[in-house]
PDB file of C-alpha atoms in Angstrom:
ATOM      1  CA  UNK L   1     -21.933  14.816 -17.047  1.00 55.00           C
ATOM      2  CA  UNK L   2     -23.727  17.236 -15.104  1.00 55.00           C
ATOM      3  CA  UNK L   3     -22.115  16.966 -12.165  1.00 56.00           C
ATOM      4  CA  UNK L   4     -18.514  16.022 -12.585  1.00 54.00           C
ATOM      5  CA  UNK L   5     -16.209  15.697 -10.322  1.00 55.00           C
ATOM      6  CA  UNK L   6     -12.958  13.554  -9.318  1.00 55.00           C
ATOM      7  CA  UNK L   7     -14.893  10.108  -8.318  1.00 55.00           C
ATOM      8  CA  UNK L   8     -17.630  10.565 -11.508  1.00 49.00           C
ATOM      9  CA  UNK L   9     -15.118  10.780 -14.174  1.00 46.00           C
ATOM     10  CA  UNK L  10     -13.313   7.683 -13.021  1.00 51.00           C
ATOM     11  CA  UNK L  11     -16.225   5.867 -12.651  1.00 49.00           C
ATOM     12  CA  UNK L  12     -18.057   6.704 -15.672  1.00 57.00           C
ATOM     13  CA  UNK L  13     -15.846   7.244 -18.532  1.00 63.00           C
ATOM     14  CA  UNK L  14     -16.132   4.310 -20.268  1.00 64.00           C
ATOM     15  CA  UNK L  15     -20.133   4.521 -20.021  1.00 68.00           C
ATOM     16  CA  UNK L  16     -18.958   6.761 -23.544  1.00 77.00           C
ATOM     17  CA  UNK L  17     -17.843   3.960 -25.399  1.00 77.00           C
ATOM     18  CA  UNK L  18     -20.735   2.257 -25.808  1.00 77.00           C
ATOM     19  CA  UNK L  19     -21.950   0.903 -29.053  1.00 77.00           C
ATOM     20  CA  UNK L  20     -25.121  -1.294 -29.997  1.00 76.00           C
ATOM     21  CA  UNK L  21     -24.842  -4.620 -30.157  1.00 78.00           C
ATOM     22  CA  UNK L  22     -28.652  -6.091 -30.505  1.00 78.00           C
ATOM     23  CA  UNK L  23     -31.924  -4.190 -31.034  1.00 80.00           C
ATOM     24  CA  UNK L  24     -33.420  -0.847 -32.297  1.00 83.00           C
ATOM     25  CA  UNK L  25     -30.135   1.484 -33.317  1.00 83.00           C
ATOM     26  CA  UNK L  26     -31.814   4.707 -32.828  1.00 87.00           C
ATOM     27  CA  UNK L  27     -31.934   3.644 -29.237  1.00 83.00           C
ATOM     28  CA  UNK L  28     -27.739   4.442 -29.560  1.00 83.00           C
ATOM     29  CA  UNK L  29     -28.486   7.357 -31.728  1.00 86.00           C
ATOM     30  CA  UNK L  30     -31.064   8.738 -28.959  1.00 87.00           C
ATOM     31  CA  UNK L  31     -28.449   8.133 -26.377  1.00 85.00           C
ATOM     32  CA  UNK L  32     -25.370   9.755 -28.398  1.00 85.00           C
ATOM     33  CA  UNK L  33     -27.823  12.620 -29.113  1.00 86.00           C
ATOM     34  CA  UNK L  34     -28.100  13.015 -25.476  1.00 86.00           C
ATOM     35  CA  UNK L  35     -24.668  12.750 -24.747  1.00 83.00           C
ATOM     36  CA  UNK L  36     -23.541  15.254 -26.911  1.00 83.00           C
ATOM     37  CA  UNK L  37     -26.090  17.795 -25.367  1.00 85.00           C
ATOM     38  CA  UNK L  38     -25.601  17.619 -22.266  1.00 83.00           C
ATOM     39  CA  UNK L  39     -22.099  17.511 -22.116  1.00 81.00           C
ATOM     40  CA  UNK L  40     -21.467  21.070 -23.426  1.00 78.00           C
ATOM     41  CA  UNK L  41     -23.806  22.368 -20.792  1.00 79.00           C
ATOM     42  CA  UNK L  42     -21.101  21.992 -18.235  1.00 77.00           C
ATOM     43  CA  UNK L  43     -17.660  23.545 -18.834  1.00 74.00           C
ATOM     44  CA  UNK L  44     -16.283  21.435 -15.873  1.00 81.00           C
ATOM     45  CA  UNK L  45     -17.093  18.083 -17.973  1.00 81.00           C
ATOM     46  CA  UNK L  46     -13.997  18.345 -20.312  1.00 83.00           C
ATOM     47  CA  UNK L  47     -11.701  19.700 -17.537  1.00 83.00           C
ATOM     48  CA  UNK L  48     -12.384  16.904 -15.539  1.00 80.00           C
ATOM     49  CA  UNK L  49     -12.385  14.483 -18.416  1.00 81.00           C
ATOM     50  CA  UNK L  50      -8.965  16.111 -19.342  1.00 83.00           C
ATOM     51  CA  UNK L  51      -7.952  16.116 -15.664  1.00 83.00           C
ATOM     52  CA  UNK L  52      -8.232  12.019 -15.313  1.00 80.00           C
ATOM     53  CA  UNK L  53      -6.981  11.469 -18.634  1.00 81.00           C
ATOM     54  CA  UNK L  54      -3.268  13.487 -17.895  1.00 82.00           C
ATOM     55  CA  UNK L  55      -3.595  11.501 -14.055  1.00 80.00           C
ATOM     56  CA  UNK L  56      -3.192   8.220 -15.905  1.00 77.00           C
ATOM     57  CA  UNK L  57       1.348   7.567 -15.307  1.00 74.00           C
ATOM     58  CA  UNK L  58       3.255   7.437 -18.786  1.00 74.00           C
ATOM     59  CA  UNK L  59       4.558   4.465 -20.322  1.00 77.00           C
ATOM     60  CA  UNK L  60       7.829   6.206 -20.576  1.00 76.00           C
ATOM     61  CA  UNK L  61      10.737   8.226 -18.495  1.00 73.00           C
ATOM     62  CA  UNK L  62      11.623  11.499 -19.360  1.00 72.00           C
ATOM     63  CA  UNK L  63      15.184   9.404 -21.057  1.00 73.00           C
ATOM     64  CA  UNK L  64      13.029   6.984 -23.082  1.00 72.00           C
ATOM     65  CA  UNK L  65      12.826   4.082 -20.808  1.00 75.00           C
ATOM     66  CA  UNK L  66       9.582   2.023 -20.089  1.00 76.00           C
ATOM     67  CA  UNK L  67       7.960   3.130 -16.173  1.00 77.00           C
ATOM     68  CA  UNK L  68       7.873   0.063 -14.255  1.00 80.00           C
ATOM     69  CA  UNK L  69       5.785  -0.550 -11.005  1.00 80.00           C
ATOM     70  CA  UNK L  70       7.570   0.345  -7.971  1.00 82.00           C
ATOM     71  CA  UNK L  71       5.824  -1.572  -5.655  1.00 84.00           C
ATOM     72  CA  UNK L  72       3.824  -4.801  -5.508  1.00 82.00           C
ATOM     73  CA  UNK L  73       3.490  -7.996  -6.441  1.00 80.00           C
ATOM     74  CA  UNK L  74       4.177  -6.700 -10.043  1.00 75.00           C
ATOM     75  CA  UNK L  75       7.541  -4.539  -9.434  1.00 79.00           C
ATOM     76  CA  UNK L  76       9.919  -3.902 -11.946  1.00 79.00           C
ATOM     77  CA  UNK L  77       6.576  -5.164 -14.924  1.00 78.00           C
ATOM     78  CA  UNK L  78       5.759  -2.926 -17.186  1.00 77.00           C
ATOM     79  CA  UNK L  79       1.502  -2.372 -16.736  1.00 80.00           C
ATOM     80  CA  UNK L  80       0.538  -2.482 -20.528  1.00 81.00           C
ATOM     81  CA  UNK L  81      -3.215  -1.703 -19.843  1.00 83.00           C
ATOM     82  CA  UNK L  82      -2.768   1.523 -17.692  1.00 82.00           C
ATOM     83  CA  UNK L  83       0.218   2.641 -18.804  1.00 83.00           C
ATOM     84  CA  UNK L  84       0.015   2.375 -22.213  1.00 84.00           C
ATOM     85  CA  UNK L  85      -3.533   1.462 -23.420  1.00 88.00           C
ATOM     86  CA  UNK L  86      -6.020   3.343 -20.861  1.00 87.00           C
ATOM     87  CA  UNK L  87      -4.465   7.203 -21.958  1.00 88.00           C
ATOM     88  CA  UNK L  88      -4.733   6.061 -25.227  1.00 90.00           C
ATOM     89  CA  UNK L  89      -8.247   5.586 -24.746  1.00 91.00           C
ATOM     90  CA  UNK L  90      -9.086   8.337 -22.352  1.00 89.00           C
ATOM     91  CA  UNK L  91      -7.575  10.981 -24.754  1.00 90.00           C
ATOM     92  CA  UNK L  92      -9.155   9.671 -28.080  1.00 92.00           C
ATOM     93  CA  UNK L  93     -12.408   9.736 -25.993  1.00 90.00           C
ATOM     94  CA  UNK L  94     -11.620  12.949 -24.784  1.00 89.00           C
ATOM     95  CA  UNK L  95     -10.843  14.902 -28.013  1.00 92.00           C
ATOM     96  CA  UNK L  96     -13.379  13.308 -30.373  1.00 93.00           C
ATOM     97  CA  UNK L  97     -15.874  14.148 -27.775  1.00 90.00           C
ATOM     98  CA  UNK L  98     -14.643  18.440 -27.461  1.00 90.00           C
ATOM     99  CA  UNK L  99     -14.765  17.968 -31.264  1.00 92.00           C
ATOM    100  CA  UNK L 100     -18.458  16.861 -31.303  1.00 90.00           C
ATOM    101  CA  UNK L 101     -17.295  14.157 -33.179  1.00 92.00           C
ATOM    102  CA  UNK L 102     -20.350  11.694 -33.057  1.00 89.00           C
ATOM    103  CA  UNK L 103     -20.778   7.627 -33.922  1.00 86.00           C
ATOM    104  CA  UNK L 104     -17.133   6.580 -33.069  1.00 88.00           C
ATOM    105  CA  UNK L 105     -17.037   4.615 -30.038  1.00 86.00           C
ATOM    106  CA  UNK L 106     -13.947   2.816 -30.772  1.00 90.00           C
ATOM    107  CA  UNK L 107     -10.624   3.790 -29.938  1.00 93.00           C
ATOM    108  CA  UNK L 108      -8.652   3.467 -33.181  1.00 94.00           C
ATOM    109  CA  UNK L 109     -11.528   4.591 -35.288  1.00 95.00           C
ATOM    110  CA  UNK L 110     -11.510   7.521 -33.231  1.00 94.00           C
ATOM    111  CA  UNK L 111      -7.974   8.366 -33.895  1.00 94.00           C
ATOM    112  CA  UNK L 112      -8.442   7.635 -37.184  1.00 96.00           C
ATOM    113  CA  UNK L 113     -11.509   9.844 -37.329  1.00 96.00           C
ATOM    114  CA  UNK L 114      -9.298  12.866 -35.729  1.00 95.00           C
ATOM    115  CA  UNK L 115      -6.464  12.561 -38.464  1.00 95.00           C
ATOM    116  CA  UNK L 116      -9.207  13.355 -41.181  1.00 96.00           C
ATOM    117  CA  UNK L 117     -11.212  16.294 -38.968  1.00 95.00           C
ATOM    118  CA  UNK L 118      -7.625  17.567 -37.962  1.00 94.00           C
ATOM    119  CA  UNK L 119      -5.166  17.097 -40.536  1.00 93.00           C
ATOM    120  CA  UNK L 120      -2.715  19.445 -39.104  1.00 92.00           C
ATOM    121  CA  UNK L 121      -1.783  16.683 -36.341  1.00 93.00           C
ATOM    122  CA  UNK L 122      -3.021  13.816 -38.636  1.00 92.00           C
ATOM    123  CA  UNK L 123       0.226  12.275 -38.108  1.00 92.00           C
ATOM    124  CA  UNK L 124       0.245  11.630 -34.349  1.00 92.00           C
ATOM    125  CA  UNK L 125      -3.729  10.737 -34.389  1.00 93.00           C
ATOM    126  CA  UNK L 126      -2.083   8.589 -37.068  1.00 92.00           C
ATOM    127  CA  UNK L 127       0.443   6.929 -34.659  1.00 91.00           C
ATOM    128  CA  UNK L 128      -2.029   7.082 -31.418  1.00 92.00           C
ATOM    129  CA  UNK L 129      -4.020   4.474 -33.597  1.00 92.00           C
ATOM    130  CA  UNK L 130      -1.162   2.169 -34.716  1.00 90.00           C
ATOM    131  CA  UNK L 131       0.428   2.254 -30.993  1.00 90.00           C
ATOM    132  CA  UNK L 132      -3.446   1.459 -29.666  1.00 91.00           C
ATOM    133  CA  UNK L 133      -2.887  -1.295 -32.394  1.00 91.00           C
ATOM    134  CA  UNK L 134       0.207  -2.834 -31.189  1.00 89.00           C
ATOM    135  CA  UNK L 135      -0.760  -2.609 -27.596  1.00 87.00           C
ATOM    136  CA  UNK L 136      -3.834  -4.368 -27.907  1.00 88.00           C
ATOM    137  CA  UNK L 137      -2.049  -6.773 -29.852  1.00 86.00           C
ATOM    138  CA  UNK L 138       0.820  -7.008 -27.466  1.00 84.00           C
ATOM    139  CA  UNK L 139      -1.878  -7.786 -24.314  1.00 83.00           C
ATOM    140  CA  UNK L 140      -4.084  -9.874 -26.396  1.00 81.00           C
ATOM    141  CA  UNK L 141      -0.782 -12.584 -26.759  1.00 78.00           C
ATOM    142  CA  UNK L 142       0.359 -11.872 -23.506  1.00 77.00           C
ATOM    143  CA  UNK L 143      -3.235 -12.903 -22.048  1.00 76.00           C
ATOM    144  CA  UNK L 144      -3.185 -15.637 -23.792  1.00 72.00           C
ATOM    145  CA  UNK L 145      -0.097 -16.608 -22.753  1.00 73.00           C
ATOM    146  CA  UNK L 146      -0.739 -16.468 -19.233  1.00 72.00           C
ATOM    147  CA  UNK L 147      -4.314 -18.322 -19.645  1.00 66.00           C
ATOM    148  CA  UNK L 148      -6.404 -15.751 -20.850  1.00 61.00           C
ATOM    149  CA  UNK L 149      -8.740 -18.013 -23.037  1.00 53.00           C
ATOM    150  CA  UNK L 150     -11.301 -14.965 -24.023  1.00 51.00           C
ATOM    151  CA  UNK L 151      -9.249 -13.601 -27.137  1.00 47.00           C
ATOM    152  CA  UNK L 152     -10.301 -14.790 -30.002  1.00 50.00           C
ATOM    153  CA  UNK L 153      -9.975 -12.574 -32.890  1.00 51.00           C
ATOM    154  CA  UNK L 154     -12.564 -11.855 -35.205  1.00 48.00           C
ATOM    155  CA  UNK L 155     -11.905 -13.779 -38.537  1.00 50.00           C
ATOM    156  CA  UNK L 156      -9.455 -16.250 -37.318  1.00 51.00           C
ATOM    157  CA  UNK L 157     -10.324 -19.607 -38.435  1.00 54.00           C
ATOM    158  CA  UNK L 158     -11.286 -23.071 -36.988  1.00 52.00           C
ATOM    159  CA  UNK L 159      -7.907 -24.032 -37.609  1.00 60.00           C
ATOM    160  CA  UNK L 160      -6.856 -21.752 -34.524  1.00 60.00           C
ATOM    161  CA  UNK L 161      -9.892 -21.311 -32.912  1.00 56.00           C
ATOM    162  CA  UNK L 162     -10.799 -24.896 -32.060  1.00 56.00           C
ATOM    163  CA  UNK L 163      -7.276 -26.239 -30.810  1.00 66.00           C
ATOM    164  CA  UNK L 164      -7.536 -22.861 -28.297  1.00 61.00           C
ATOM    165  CA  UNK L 165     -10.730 -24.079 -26.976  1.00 58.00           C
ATOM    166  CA  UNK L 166      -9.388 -27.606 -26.492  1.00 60.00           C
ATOM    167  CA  UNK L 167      -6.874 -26.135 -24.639  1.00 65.00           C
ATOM    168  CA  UNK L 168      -8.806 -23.852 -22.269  1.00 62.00           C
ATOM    169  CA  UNK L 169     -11.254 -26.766 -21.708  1.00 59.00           C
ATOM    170  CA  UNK L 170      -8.516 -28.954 -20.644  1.00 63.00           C
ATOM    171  CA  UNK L 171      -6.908 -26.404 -18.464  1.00 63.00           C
ATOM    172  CA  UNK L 172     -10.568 -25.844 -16.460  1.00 58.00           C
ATOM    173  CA  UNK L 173     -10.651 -29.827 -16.292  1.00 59.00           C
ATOM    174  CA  UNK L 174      -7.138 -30.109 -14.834  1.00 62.00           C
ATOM    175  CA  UNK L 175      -8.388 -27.300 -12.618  1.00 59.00           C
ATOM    176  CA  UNK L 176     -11.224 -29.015 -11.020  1.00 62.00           C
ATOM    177  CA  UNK L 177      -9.731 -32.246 -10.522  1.00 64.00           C
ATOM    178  CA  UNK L 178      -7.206 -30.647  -8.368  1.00 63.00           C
ATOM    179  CA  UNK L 179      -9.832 -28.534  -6.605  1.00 64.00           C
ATOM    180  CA  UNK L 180     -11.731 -32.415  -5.942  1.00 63.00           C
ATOM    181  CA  UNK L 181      -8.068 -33.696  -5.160  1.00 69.00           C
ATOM    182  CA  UNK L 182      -7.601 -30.749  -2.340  1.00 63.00           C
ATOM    183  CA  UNK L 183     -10.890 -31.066  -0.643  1.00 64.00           C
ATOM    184  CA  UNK L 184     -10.506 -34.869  -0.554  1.00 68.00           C
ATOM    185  CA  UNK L 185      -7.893 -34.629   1.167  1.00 64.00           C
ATOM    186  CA  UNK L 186      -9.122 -31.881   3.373  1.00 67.00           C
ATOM    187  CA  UNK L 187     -11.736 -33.619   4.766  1.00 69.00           C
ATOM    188  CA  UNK L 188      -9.613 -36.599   5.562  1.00 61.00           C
ATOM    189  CA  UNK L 189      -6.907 -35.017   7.150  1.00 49.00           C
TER     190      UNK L 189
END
């Protein structure tokens, strides 16, 4: 914050999206309090901020069409998380923060939060939140397609929950049985 600069902003901006998950809260309100302080006492902060959050490359091309990678083992795949997701973040973060909007660490919340403290672009806060929404969403099933066993949504019930579980156990099973398979048969041939 006091000191920004191209390497900070990168490696700190999500240090703002903290939130309080066990003990005394006005530890959190101590912290946002000190946040919110010392930000404003360095112009550079939000232009940096800014800076990194316009870096981040569009989901789309100027004629509409989703901006592959070029290059890489994932050419021609679309990269949900920093294409899509990540500027999402980066610019709710960026204008609730400017806005001294306080509390609102979360990324839909935050849009939401803008809609009601700006109403005269309500309706694209509005639709940053639902397309943060559907993105999440949209990762969330493709992670869990591909093996990701750490999304489990809040309020689901044992009916889903458990049969996931037996799944991802299985799969780490399978997993070291083949690891004991390979090494067998690397030390005896």
């Amino acid at each position: 914050m006091n000191t920004p600069g191209e390497n900070s902003n990168e490696l700190s901006s999500i240090f703002f999206d903290y939130e309080i998950a066990y003990g005394e809260t006005s530890f959190e309100e101590t912290l946002t309090e000190f946040i919110f302080t010392n930000i404003y006492k360095n112009k550079l902060f939000f232009d940096y901020l800014g800076n990194d959050t316009l870096r981040k490359p569009p989901p789309l091309s100027f004629f509409k069409n989703f901006n592959t990678e070029e290059t890489g083992e994932h050419k021609d795949k679309f990269d949900i998380k920093n294409r899509a997701i990540l500027p999402l973040v980066d610019g709710a973060r960026l204008l609730t923060m400017s806005n001294g909007i306080k509390g609102i660490n979360n990324t839909y919340m935050r849009f939401k939060q803008l809609a009601m403290f700006d109403p005269k672009h309500a309706e694209i806060y509005l639709n940053c939140a639902e397309a943060f929404q559907f993105f999440s969403k949209i990762r969330t099933v493709e992670g869990l397609k591909n093996g990701a066993f750490d999304y489990i949504t809040k309020g689901d019930d044992n009916n889903k929950i458990i049969p996931l579980l037996h799944r991802a156990i299985e799969k780490v099973q399978l997993s070291k049985k083949i690891k004991q398979l390979e090494n067998q048969i690397e030390k005896k041939y």
